[in-house]
């Protein structure tokens, strides 16, 4: 990709983000402005802002990469991401707004009257927020590396600095305008290049169906292996090698690799002839990607249902999504916002699978290099080339950075709000700005020090933790009057805690490839969500005397429309 176009595009997105945020800063006056934009954001603006922060690195880059590697089965990601808002609309949106809370811990305390449950909810908000922030920073690093060859930590640092400055300066009022602007930018950045790419594919004589046959190289291609891999061949393959294969060093040697497994060391260059099949590859040192469980044939049905449950139920507990509903003027506006979000998010998710399918045809080597998330960035240059390809690539790069900035802004806002409310000694604007810095420091350090999962996988794990902890709390807290503080705490600890431990084990590479527990740990939602609900219900039934006094009045406030509540009070 020609960085002479892409770098100015990224810089322009960063400058536009700062300017739009500055506009929000000008009208940000009170503490309520910083936390919930004084609850005055209308449905259309709020829907665009929610869509802007929700469509993250996983949506912009990760889904295309997973479709490229795994095929159509990965379409459950966009389906689940979108359908999660239907569950949110039916069960949570309006009652959550009527609760009058600022954050999820505020909701927990308002419903259960327990400081202990509030603190536990705050801990999970921070954990899920940091887990979700990590792939945004890693995606930014990948984008800048593809564009310029810069170190993979630099993009994350740029995003961290811009987001911290924007959120600290104007709070929720500021990032509302930023995220709404960035949604339309991201949609344009994927839609316009996709139209040109599809037209090019139609006139190029490429296969009409990307996944009917094994992927092949459409032209001679040199692939550099940056991390050691094991190639698995179903049939002999002729390849030119410069580097080390199966412990032997070669310099431009033409090898006939036999069927079976072959070890390729890092730094090796493999030259594949036109029409050669793309071999399957396993990363050296253990595979950290949960989605690889499907490619190895490990319980694919279980993995699919685990993914569906995590994405369907995890949306309602994502801290950066939930906090935006507190900005709606009333419960009806919250519902209207959710309906609009369904349309905006659904329209966007039509596009990443197109890039994944085209990537399988035109950039299949990304499955070997370990960078399938780069397909969206590379396709304009690969398929169109010239100045047109460079300009379209620059547009995609700008959209990618908008994705990182908007989602990171929402997550930082949510985590900073909890830190300010529950950790720092004061809840004023000055301490909110300190909380903003603290909210970004930990995931930034992790993104610099630790290699990451593919971005869609990392976000999928955050969904699993959210679904296992906050989904039971919200659903039972809104719809079941017998919920008690001990039940809520136990359910979050058992459900969310077990999912969090499974996430940590997966990221650490345990229990290893082919182990019986791999799928259970890689896709924990299928057992951790029911475990959270069951624990919450059983412990609440065992502690009937702990039902908070005034529960009936609290639930009435959640469910009665604002106008009716006013009449009843009068």
Coordinates of C-alpha atoms in Angstrom, one line a residue:
X1 CA 0.0 0.0 0.0
X2 CA 1.2 3.5 -0.9
X3 CA 1.7 5.3 2.5
X4 CA 1.8 8.7 0.8
X5 CA -2.0 8.6 0.5
X6 CA -2.8 6.4 3.6
X7 CA -0.8 8.4 6.2
X8 CA -2.6 11.7 5.3
X9 CA -5.9 9.9 5.5
X10 CA -5.2 8.6 8.9
X11 CA -3.9 12.0 10.0
X12 CA -7.1 13.7 8.7
X13 CA -9.3 11.3 10.7
X14 CA -7.3 12.0 13.8
X15 CA -7.6 15.8 13.3
X16 CA -11.3 15.5 12.5
X17 CA -11.8 13.5 15.7
X18 CA -10.1 16.2 17.7
X19 CA -12.1 19.0 16.0
X20 CA -15.5 17.3 16.4
X21 CA -14.6 16.5 20.0
X22 CA -13.7 20.2 20.6
X23 CA -17.2 21.1 19.4
X24 CA -18.6 18.9 22.1
X25 CA -16.2 20.4 24.6
X26 CA -17.6 23.9 24.0
X27 CA -21.1 22.8 25.1
X28 CA -19.9 20.6 28.0
X29 CA -20.6 22.5 31.2
X30 CA -21.7 20.3 34.0
X31 CA -20.8 17.0 35.6
X32 CA -23.9 15.5 34.1
X33 CA -22.6 16.6 30.7
X34 CA -19.5 14.6 31.3
X35 CA -21.2 11.4 32.4
X36 CA -24.5 11.2 30.4
X37 CA -24.6 14.3 28.2
X38 CA -27.3 15.6 30.6
X39 CA -29.7 12.9 29.3
X40 CA -30.6 15.0 26.2
X41 CA -29.3 12.9 23.3
X42 CA -32.1 12.2 20.8
X43 CA -32.7 8.7 19.2
X44 CA -31.1 9.5 15.8
X45 CA -27.9 11.0 17.2
X46 CA -27.7 8.4 19.9
X47 CA -28.2 5.5 17.5
X48 CA -25.4 6.8 15.2
X49 CA -23.1 7.3 18.3
X50 CA -23.9 3.8 19.6
X51 CA -23.3 2.3 16.2
X52 CA -20.0 4.2 15.9
X53 CA -18.6 2.9 19.2
X54 CA -20.0 -0.6 18.7
X55 CA -18.4 -1.2 15.3
X56 CA -15.0 -1.8 16.5
X57 CA -11.7 -3.3 15.2
X58 CA -13.5 -6.7 15.3
X59 CA -16.2 -5.4 13.0
X60 CA -14.0 -3.4 10.6
X61 CA -11.0 -5.8 10.3
X62 CA -11.6 -9.0 12.3
X63 CA -14.8 -10.4 10.7
X64 CA -13.3 -10.2 7.2
X65 CA -10.1 -11.9 8.5
X66 CA -12.1 -14.7 10.1
X67 CA -14.3 -15.2 7.0
X68 CA -11.1 -15.4 5.0
X69 CA -9.6 -18.1 7.2
X70 CA -12.6 -20.0 8.4
X71 CA -15.2 -19.5 5.7
X72 CA -18.9 -18.8 5.9
X73 CA -19.3 -20.3 9.4
X74 CA -17.8 -17.1 10.8
X75 CA -20.9 -15.1 9.6
X76 CA -22.4 -16.0 13.0
X77 CA -20.2 -13.1 14.3
X78 CA -22.1 -10.3 12.5
X79 CA -25.4 -12.1 13.0
X80 CA -24.8 -12.3 16.7
X81 CA -23.4 -8.8 17.0
X82 CA -26.6 -7.4 15.4
X83 CA -29.1 -9.7 17.0
X84 CA -27.8 -8.8 20.4
X85 CA -29.6 -5.4 20.0
X86 CA -32.9 -7.2 19.5
X87 CA -32.4 -8.9 22.9
X88 CA -31.4 -5.5 24.4
X89 CA -34.5 -3.9 22.9
X90 CA -36.9 -6.5 24.2
X91 CA -35.6 -6.9 27.8
X92 CA -33.3 -4.1 28.9
X93 CA -33.2 -0.8 27.0
X94 CA -36.2 1.2 28.4
X95 CA -36.1 -0.2 32.0
X96 CA -32.3 0.5 32.2
X97 CA -32.9 4.1 31.1
X98 CA -35.7 4.5 33.7
X99 CA -33.4 3.3 36.5
X100 CA -31.8 6.8 36.4
X101 CA -28.3 5.3 36.8
X102 CA -25.1 6.6 35.4
X103 CA -23.2 3.3 35.2
X104 CA -23.8 -0.4 35.6
X105 CA -22.6 -0.3 39.2
X106 CA -25.1 2.5 39.8
X107 CA -27.9 0.2 38.4
X108 CA -26.7 -2.6 40.7
X109 CA -26.8 -0.4 43.8
X110 CA -30.2 1.1 42.8
X111 CA -31.8 -2.3 42.3
X112 CA -30.2 -4.2 45.3
X113 CA -29.1 -1.5 47.7
X114 CA -25.7 -3.2 48.2
X115 CA -22.3 -1.5 48.1
X116 CA -20.7 -5.0 47.8
X117 CA -22.6 -5.8 44.7
X118 CA -21.9 -2.3 43.3
X119 CA -18.1 -2.8 43.8
X120 CA -18.3 -6.3 42.2
X121 CA -20.1 -4.9 39.2
X122 CA -17.6 -2.1 38.9
X123 CA -14.7 -4.7 38.9
X124 CA -16.4 -6.5 36.0
X125 CA -17.0 -3.3 34.1
X126 CA -13.3 -2.5 34.3
X127 CA -12.3 -6.0 33.4
X128 CA -14.6 -6.3 30.4
X129 CA -13.6 -2.8 29.3
X130 CA -9.9 -3.5 29.4
X131 CA -10.4 -6.8 27.6
X132 CA -12.3 -5.0 24.9
X133 CA -9.9 -2.1 24.7
X134 CA -6.9 -4.4 24.0
X135 CA -7.8 -5.5 20.5
X136 CA -8.7 -1.9 19.5
X137 CA -5.1 -0.8 20.3
X138 CA -3.7 -3.9 18.7
X139 CA -5.8 -3.3 15.6
X140 CA -4.5 0.2 15.4
X141 CA -0.9 -1.1 15.6
X142 CA -1.6 -3.6 12.8
X143 CA -3.0 -0.9 10.6
X144 CA -0.1 1.5 11.0
X145 CA 2.4 -1.3 10.5
X146 CA 0.7 -2.4 7.2
X147 CA 0.6 1.3 6.1
X148 CA 4.1 2.4 7.0
X149 CA 6.1 -0.6 8.5
X150 CA 6.1 1.3 11.8
X151 CA 6.5 -0.7 15.0
X152 CA 3.3 -2.5 15.9
X153 CA 2.9 -0.6 19.2
X154 CA 2.9 2.9 17.7
X155 CA -0.7 2.8 16.3
X156 CA -2.0 1.9 19.7
X157 CA -0.1 4.7 21.4
X158 CA -1.6 7.2 18.9
X159 CA -5.1 6.0 19.5
X160 CA -4.5 6.0 23.3
X161 CA -3.3 9.6 23.3
X162 CA -6.1 10.9 21.0
X163 CA -8.9 9.1 22.9
X164 CA -7.6 10.1 26.3
X165 CA -7.4 13.7 25.3
X166 CA -10.9 13.7 23.7
X167 CA -12.7 11.9 26.6
X168 CA -10.9 13.8 29.3
X169 CA -11.6 17.1 27.7
X170 CA -15.4 16.8 27.0
X171 CA -16.6 13.5 28.4
X172 CA -19.9 12.0 27.1
X173 CA -21.1 15.2 25.4
X174 CA -17.9 15.3 23.4
X175 CA -17.6 11.7 22.3
X176 CA -21.3 11.6 21.3
X177 CA -20.6 13.8 18.3
X178 CA -17.3 12.1 17.6
X179 CA -18.8 8.6 17.5
X180 CA -21.8 9.7 15.4
X181 CA -19.4 11.2 12.9
X182 CA -17.2 8.1 12.9
X183 CA -20.1 5.7 12.2
X184 CA -20.8 7.4 8.9
X185 CA -17.1 7.6 8.1
X186 CA -16.7 3.9 8.7
X187 CA -19.7 3.0 6.6
X188 CA -18.4 5.1 3.7
X189 CA -14.9 3.7 4.1
X190 CA -16.1 0.2 3.6
X191 CA -19.0 0.8 1.2
X192 CA -17.2 2.8 -1.5
X193 CA -14.2 0.5 -1.9
X194 CA -16.4 -2.5 -1.8
X195 CA -18.4 -1.3 -4.8
X196 CA -15.2 -0.9 -6.8
X197 CA -13.8 -4.2 -5.6
X198 CA -16.9 -6.1 -6.6
X199 CA -16.9 -4.5 -10.0
X200 CA -13.2 -5.5 -10.5
X201 CA -14.0 -9.1 -9.4
X202 CA -16.9 -9.3 -11.8
X203 CA -14.7 -8.4 -14.7
X204 CA -11.6 -10.3 -13.7
X205 CA -12.5 -13.9 -14.4
X206 CA -12.0 -14.9 -10.8
X207 CA -14.0 -17.8 -9.4
X208 CA -17.7 -16.9 -8.7
X209 CA -17.7 -18.9 -5.4
X210 CA -14.8 -18.2 -3.0
X211 CA -15.4 -21.2 -0.7
X212 CA -16.5 -24.0 -3.0
X213 CA -12.9 -25.1 -3.7
X214 CA -9.6 -25.0 -1.7
X215 CA -7.9 -21.6 -1.9
X216 CA -5.2 -21.2 -4.6
X217 CA -2.7 -18.6 -5.5
X218 CA -4.0 -16.7 -8.6
X219 CA -0.4 -15.6 -9.4
X220 CA 3.1 -16.4 -8.3
X221 CA 3.4 -15.1 -4.7
X222 CA 6.3 -14.8 -2.3
X223 CA 5.3 -15.3 1.3
X224 CA 7.5 -14.3 4.2
X225 CA 6.8 -16.3 7.4
X226 CA 7.2 -14.0 10.4
X227 CA 6.5 -16.6 13.0
X228 CA 7.3 -20.3 12.9
X229 CA 4.4 -22.4 11.4
X230 CA 3.6 -26.0 10.6
X231 CA 2.4 -26.5 7.1
X232 CA -0.1 -29.4 6.7
X233 CA -0.3 -30.8 3.2
X234 CA -2.9 -33.2 1.9
X235 CA -0.9 -33.8 -1.3
X236 CA 2.7 -33.1 -2.4
X237 CA 3.5 -29.4 -3.1
X238 CA 6.3 -27.8 -5.1
X239 CA 7.6 -24.6 -3.5
X240 CA 10.8 -22.5 -3.7
X241 CA 12.4 -22.0 -0.3
X242 CA 14.8 -19.4 1.1
X243 CA 15.2 -20.2 4.8
X244 CA 14.7 -23.2 7.0
X245 CA 12.2 -26.0 6.4
X246 CA 12.2 -29.2 8.5
X247 CA 15.5 -28.2 10.1
X248 CA 17.3 -27.7 6.8
X249 CA 18.4 -24.4 5.4
X250 CA 17.9 -23.6 1.8
X251 CA 18.8 -20.7 -0.5
X252 CA 16.3 -20.4 -3.4
X253 CA 15.9 -24.2 -3.5
X254 CA 13.0 -25.8 -5.3
X255 CA 11.5 -28.4 -2.9
X256 CA 8.9 -31.0 -3.4
X257 CA 7.2 -31.2 0.0
X258 CA 5.5 -34.5 0.6
X259 CA 2.0 -34.9 2.1
X260 CA 2.0 -34.4 5.9
X261 CA 3.3 -31.8 8.3
X262 CA 6.4 -29.6 7.6
X263 CA 8.0 -27.1 10.0
X264 CA 8.8 -23.7 8.6
X265 CA 11.0 -21.4 10.7
X266 CA 10.4 -17.7 11.1
X267 CA 12.0 -15.5 8.4
X268 CA 11.7 -18.1 5.7
X269 CA 10.5 -17.0 2.3
X270 CA 8.3 -19.4 0.3
X271 CA 7.6 -18.8 -3.4
X272 CA 4.4 -20.4 -4.6
X273 CA 3.6 -20.9 -8.3
X274 CA 0.5 -19.7 -9.9
X275 CA -2.4 -22.1 -9.3
X276 CA -0.7 -23.7 -6.3
X277 CA -3.0 -24.6 -3.4
X278 CA -2.7 -22.6 -0.2
X279 CA -1.7 -25.1 2.5
X280 CA -3.2 -25.1 6.0
X281 CA -0.9 -23.6 8.7
X282 CA -0.7 -23.8 12.5
X283 CA 1.2 -21.1 14.3
X284 CA 4.2 -22.0 16.2
X285 CA 4.2 -21.9 20.0
X286 CA 0.6 -22.7 20.4
X287 CA -2.5 -21.2 18.8
X288 CA -4.2 -18.5 20.8
X289 CA -7.2 -18.2 18.5
X290 CA -10.5 -19.7 19.7
X291 CA -11.9 -19.7 16.2
X292 CA -9.2 -22.2 15.2
X293 CA -11.1 -24.8 17.1
X294 CA -13.4 -25.0 14.2
X295 CA -10.7 -25.3 11.5
X296 CA -9.3 -28.3 13.4
X297 CA -12.7 -29.9 13.5
X298 CA -12.9 -29.7 17.3
X299 CA -16.6 -29.7 18.2
X300 CA -17.7 -27.2 15.5
X301 CA -21.3 -27.4 16.6
X302 CA -20.5 -26.6 20.2
X303 CA -18.2 -23.7 19.1
X304 CA -21.0 -22.3 16.9
X305 CA -23.6 -22.3 19.7
X306 CA -21.0 -20.9 22.1
X307 CA -20.4 -18.0 19.8
X308 CA -24.1 -17.4 19.2
X309 CA -24.9 -17.3 22.9
X310 CA -22.0 -15.0 23.8
X311 CA -22.8 -12.5 21.1
X312 CA -26.6 -12.6 21.5
X313 CA -26.5 -12.1 25.3
X314 CA -23.2 -10.3 25.7
X315 CA -24.3 -7.0 24.0
X316 CA -26.6 -6.0 26.8
X317 CA -23.7 -6.0 29.3
X318 CA -21.0 -4.2 27.3
X319 CA -20.2 -1.2 29.5
X320 CA -19.7 1.2 26.6
X321 CA -23.0 0.2 25.0
X322 CA -25.1 0.3 28.2
X323 CA -23.8 3.7 29.3
X324 CA -25.1 5.3 26.1
X325 CA -28.7 4.4 27.0
X326 CA -28.4 6.6 30.1
X327 CA -28.1 9.6 27.8
X328 CA -31.6 9.1 26.3
X329 CA -34.2 11.6 27.6
X330 CA -36.7 8.8 28.6
X331 CA -37.5 5.1 28.1
X332 CA -39.3 5.5 24.8
X333 CA -36.3 7.3 23.3
X334 CA -34.1 4.4 24.5
X335 CA -36.3 1.9 22.6
X336 CA -36.4 4.1 19.5
X337 CA -32.6 4.4 19.7
X338 CA -32.3 0.6 19.8
X339 CA -34.5 0.1 16.8
X340 CA -32.4 2.6 14.8
X341 CA -29.2 0.9 15.9
X342 CA -30.5 -2.4 14.6
X343 CA -30.8 -0.8 11.1
X344 CA -27.5 1.0 11.2
X345 CA -25.5 -1.9 12.5
X346 CA -27.2 -4.4 10.2
X347 CA -26.4 -2.3 7.1
X348 CA -22.7 -2.1 8.1
X349 CA -22.4 -5.8 8.7
X350 CA -23.3 -6.6 5.1
X351 CA -19.8 -5.4 4.0
X352 CA -17.0 -7.2 6.0
X353 CA -18.0 -10.6 4.7
X354 CA -17.5 -9.3 1.1
X355 CA -13.9 -8.4 2.0
X356 CA -13.4 -11.8 3.6
X357 CA -14.6 -13.6 0.5
X358 CA -12.5 -11.5 -1.9
X359 CA -9.5 -11.9 0.4
X360 CA -9.7 -15.6 0.0
X361 CA -9.4 -15.2 -3.7
X362 CA -6.9 -12.3 -4.0
X363 CA -4.9 -12.5 -0.7
X364 CA -4.9 -16.2 0.4
X365 CA -1.4 -16.0 1.7
X366 CA -2.6 -14.0 4.7
X367 CA -3.6 -17.4 6.3
X368 CA 0.1 -18.2 6.2
X369 CA 1.5 -14.9 7.4
X370 CA -0.8 -14.8 10.4
X371 CA -2.3 -11.4 9.4
X372 CA -5.8 -12.2 8.0
X373 CA -7.1 -9.1 9.7
X374 CA -5.1 -7.0 7.1
X375 CA -7.3 -8.3 4.2
X376 CA -9.5 -5.2 4.3
X377 CA -6.4 -2.9 4.1
X378 CA -4.6 -4.8 1.4
X379 CA -7.4 -5.6 -1.1
X380 CA -7.7 -2.2 -2.8
X381 CA -4.0 -2.2 -3.8
X382 CA -4.1 -6.0 -4.6
X383 CA -7.2 -5.9 -6.8
X384 CA -7.2 -2.4 -8.4
X385 CA -3.7 -1.0 -8.0
X386 CA -2.4 2.3 -9.3
X387 CA -3.6 5.7 -7.9
X388 CA -7.2 4.4 -7.7
X389 CA -6.2 1.5 -5.5
X390 CA -4.0 3.8 -3.3
X391 CA -6.9 6.3 -2.8
X392 CA -9.4 3.6 -1.9
X393 CA -6.8 2.0 0.4
X394 CA -6.4 5.4 2.1
X395 CA -10.1 5.6 2.6
X396 CA -10.2 2.1 4.2
X397 CA -7.2 3.0 6.4
X398 CA -9.0 6.2 7.6
X399 CA -12.1 4.2 8.3
X400 CA -10.1 1.6 10.3
X401 CA -8.6 4.3 12.5
X402 CA -12.1 5.7 13.0
X403 CA -13.2 2.3 14.2
X404 CA -10.4 2.1 16.8
X405 CA -10.9 5.7 18.0
X406 CA -14.7 5.5 18.3
X407 CA -14.8 2.2 20.2
X408 CA -11.9 3.1 22.4
X409 CA -13.6 6.4 23.3
X410 CA -16.7 4.6 24.5
X411 CA -14.8 2.0 26.4
X412 CA -12.6 4.6 28.0
X413 CA -15.6 6.7 29.0
X414 CA -17.3 3.7 30.6
X415 CA -14.3 2.5 32.5
X416 CA -13.3 6.1 33.6
X417 CA -16.8 6.6 34.9
X418 CA -16.6 3.5 37.1
X419 CA -13.1 4.4 38.3
X420 CA -14.3 7.9 39.2
X421 CA -17.4 6.8 40.9
X422 CA -16.0 3.9 42.9
X423 CA -12.2 4.1 43.1
X424 CA -11.1 7.7 43.2
X425 CA -11.8 9.9 46.2
X426 CA -14.0 12.4 44.4
X427 CA -16.6 12.3 41.6
X428 CA -15.8 15.7 40.1
X429 CA -14.6 16.5 36.6
X430 CA -11.0 16.7 37.7
X431 CA -11.0 13.2 39.0
X432 CA -12.9 12.0 36.0
X433 CA -10.0 13.2 33.9
X434 CA -7.6 11.3 36.1
X435 CA -9.9 8.2 35.8
X436 CA -9.7 8.6 32.0
X437 CA -5.9 8.3 32.1
X438 CA -6.0 5.3 34.4
X439 CA -8.6 3.6 32.1
X440 CA -6.2 3.7 29.2
X441 CA -2.9 3.0 30.8
X442 CA -3.5 -0.7 31.6
X443 CA -4.7 -1.9 28.1
X444 CA -2.1 0.2 26.4
X445 CA 0.7 -1.5 28.5
X446 CA -0.8 -4.9 27.7
X447 CA -1.0 -4.2 24.0
X448 CA 2.7 -3.2 23.9
X449 CA 3.9 -6.1 26.0
X450 CA 1.7 -9.0 25.0
X451 CA 1.0 -10.5 21.6
X452 CA -2.7 -10.6 20.9
X453 CA -5.5 -12.8 19.6
X454 CA -7.1 -12.0 16.2
X455 CA -9.2 -8.9 17.0
X456 CA -12.6 -10.6 16.5
X457 CA -11.6 -13.4 18.8
X458 CA -10.5 -11.1 21.5
X459 CA -13.7 -9.2 21.3
X460 CA -15.6 -12.5 21.3
X461 CA -14.0 -13.4 24.6
X462 CA -15.1 -10.0 26.1
X463 CA -18.6 -10.8 25.0
X464 CA -18.5 -14.2 26.8
X465 CA -17.5 -12.5 30.1
X466 CA -20.1 -9.8 29.6
X467 CA -22.9 -12.4 28.9
X468 CA -21.9 -14.5 31.9
X469 CA -21.9 -11.7 34.4
X470 CA -24.0 -8.7 33.4
X471 CA -26.7 -10.5 31.4
X472 CA -28.0 -12.4 34.5
X473 CA -27.7 -9.3 36.6
X474 CA -29.7 -7.1 34.2
X475 CA -32.4 -9.7 33.2
X476 CA -33.1 -10.9 36.7
X477 CA -32.6 -7.4 38.2
X478 CA -35.2 -6.0 35.9
X479 CA -37.7 -8.8 35.6
X480 CA -37.5 -10.9 38.9
X481 CA -38.5 -9.3 42.2
X482 CA -36.9 -12.1 44.3
X483 CA -33.3 -11.4 43.4
X484 CA -31.1 -10.7 46.4
X485 CA -27.7 -9.1 46.9
X486 CA -26.0 -12.5 47.8
X487 CA -27.6 -14.1 44.7
X488 CA -26.5 -11.3 42.4
X489 CA -22.9 -11.4 43.8
X490 CA -22.7 -15.2 43.6
X491 CA -24.0 -15.3 40.1
X492 CA -21.6 -12.7 38.8
X493 CA -18.7 -14.3 40.6
X494 CA -19.5 -17.8 39.4
X495 CA -20.7 -17.0 35.9
X496 CA -18.4 -14.1 35.0
X497 CA -15.5 -15.4 37.0
X498 CA -15.5 -18.8 35.3
X499 CA -15.7 -17.2 31.9
X500 CA -12.9 -14.8 32.8
X501 CA -10.7 -17.7 33.9
X502 CA -11.5 -19.5 30.7
X503 CA -10.5 -16.4 28.7
X504 CA -7.2 -16.2 30.6
X505 CA -6.5 -19.8 30.0
X506 CA -7.2 -19.5 26.3
X507 CA -5.0 -16.4 25.9
X508 CA -2.2 -18.3 27.7
X509 CA -2.4 -21.2 25.3
X510 CA -3.8 -23.7 27.8
X511 CA -4.7 -26.6 27.5
X512 CA -3.1 -26.7 24.1
X513 CA -4.1 -27.9 20.7
X514 CA -6.2 -31.0 20.4
X515 CA -6.9 -31.2 24.2
X516 CA -10.4 -32.2 25.2
X517 CA -10.9 -29.0 27.2
X518 CA -9.9 -26.6 24.4
X519 CA -13.3 -26.0 23.0
X520 CA -14.9 -25.7 26.5
X521 CA -12.4 -22.9 27.4
X522 CA -12.3 -21.2 24.0
X523 CA -16.1 -20.9 23.9
X524 CA -17.2 -20.6 27.6
X525 CA -20.6 -18.9 27.1
X526 CA -22.5 -22.1 26.5
X527 CA -21.8 -23.3 30.1
X528 CA -20.9 -20.1 31.9
X529 CA -24.1 -18.1 31.1
X530 CA -26.4 -20.9 32.4
X531 CA -24.1 -21.3 35.4
X532 CA -24.4 -17.5 36.2
X533 CA -28.2 -17.6 35.9
X534 CA -28.6 -20.8 37.9
X535 CA -26.3 -19.6 40.7
X536 CA -28.0 -16.2 40.9
X537 CA -31.5 -17.9 41.1
X538 CA -30.6 -20.6 43.6
X539 CA -28.7 -18.4 46.0
X540 CA -31.5 -15.8 45.9
X541 CA -34.1 -18.5 46.7
X542 CA -31.9 -19.6 49.5
X543 CA -31.7 -16.1 51.0
X544 CA -35.4 -14.9 50.8
X545 CA -34.9 -12.6 53.8
X546 CA -32.3 -10.6 51.9
X547 CA -34.7 -9.2 49.3
X548 CA -34.2 -5.5 49.5
X549 CA -37.1 -3.4 51.0
X550 CA -38.8 -1.3 48.5
X551 CA -38.2 -3.7 45.6
X552 CA -41.7 -3.3 44.3
X553 CA -41.3 0.4 44.1
X554 CA -37.9 0.1 42.3
X555 CA -39.4 -2.3 39.7
X556 CA -42.3 -0.1 39.2
X557 CA -39.9 2.8 38.4
X558 CA -38.2 0.5 35.9
X559 CA -41.3 -0.6 34.0
X560 CA -43.8 2.3 34.3
X561 CA -43.5 5.0 31.5
X562 CA -42.3 8.3 32.8
X563 CA -45.6 10.1 32.2
X564 CA -47.6 7.5 34.2
X565 CA -45.1 7.6 37.0
X566 CA -45.5 11.4 37.2
X567 CA -49.3 11.0 37.4
X568 CA -49.1 8.3 40.1
X569 CA -46.7 10.5 42.2
X570 CA -49.1 13.5 41.8

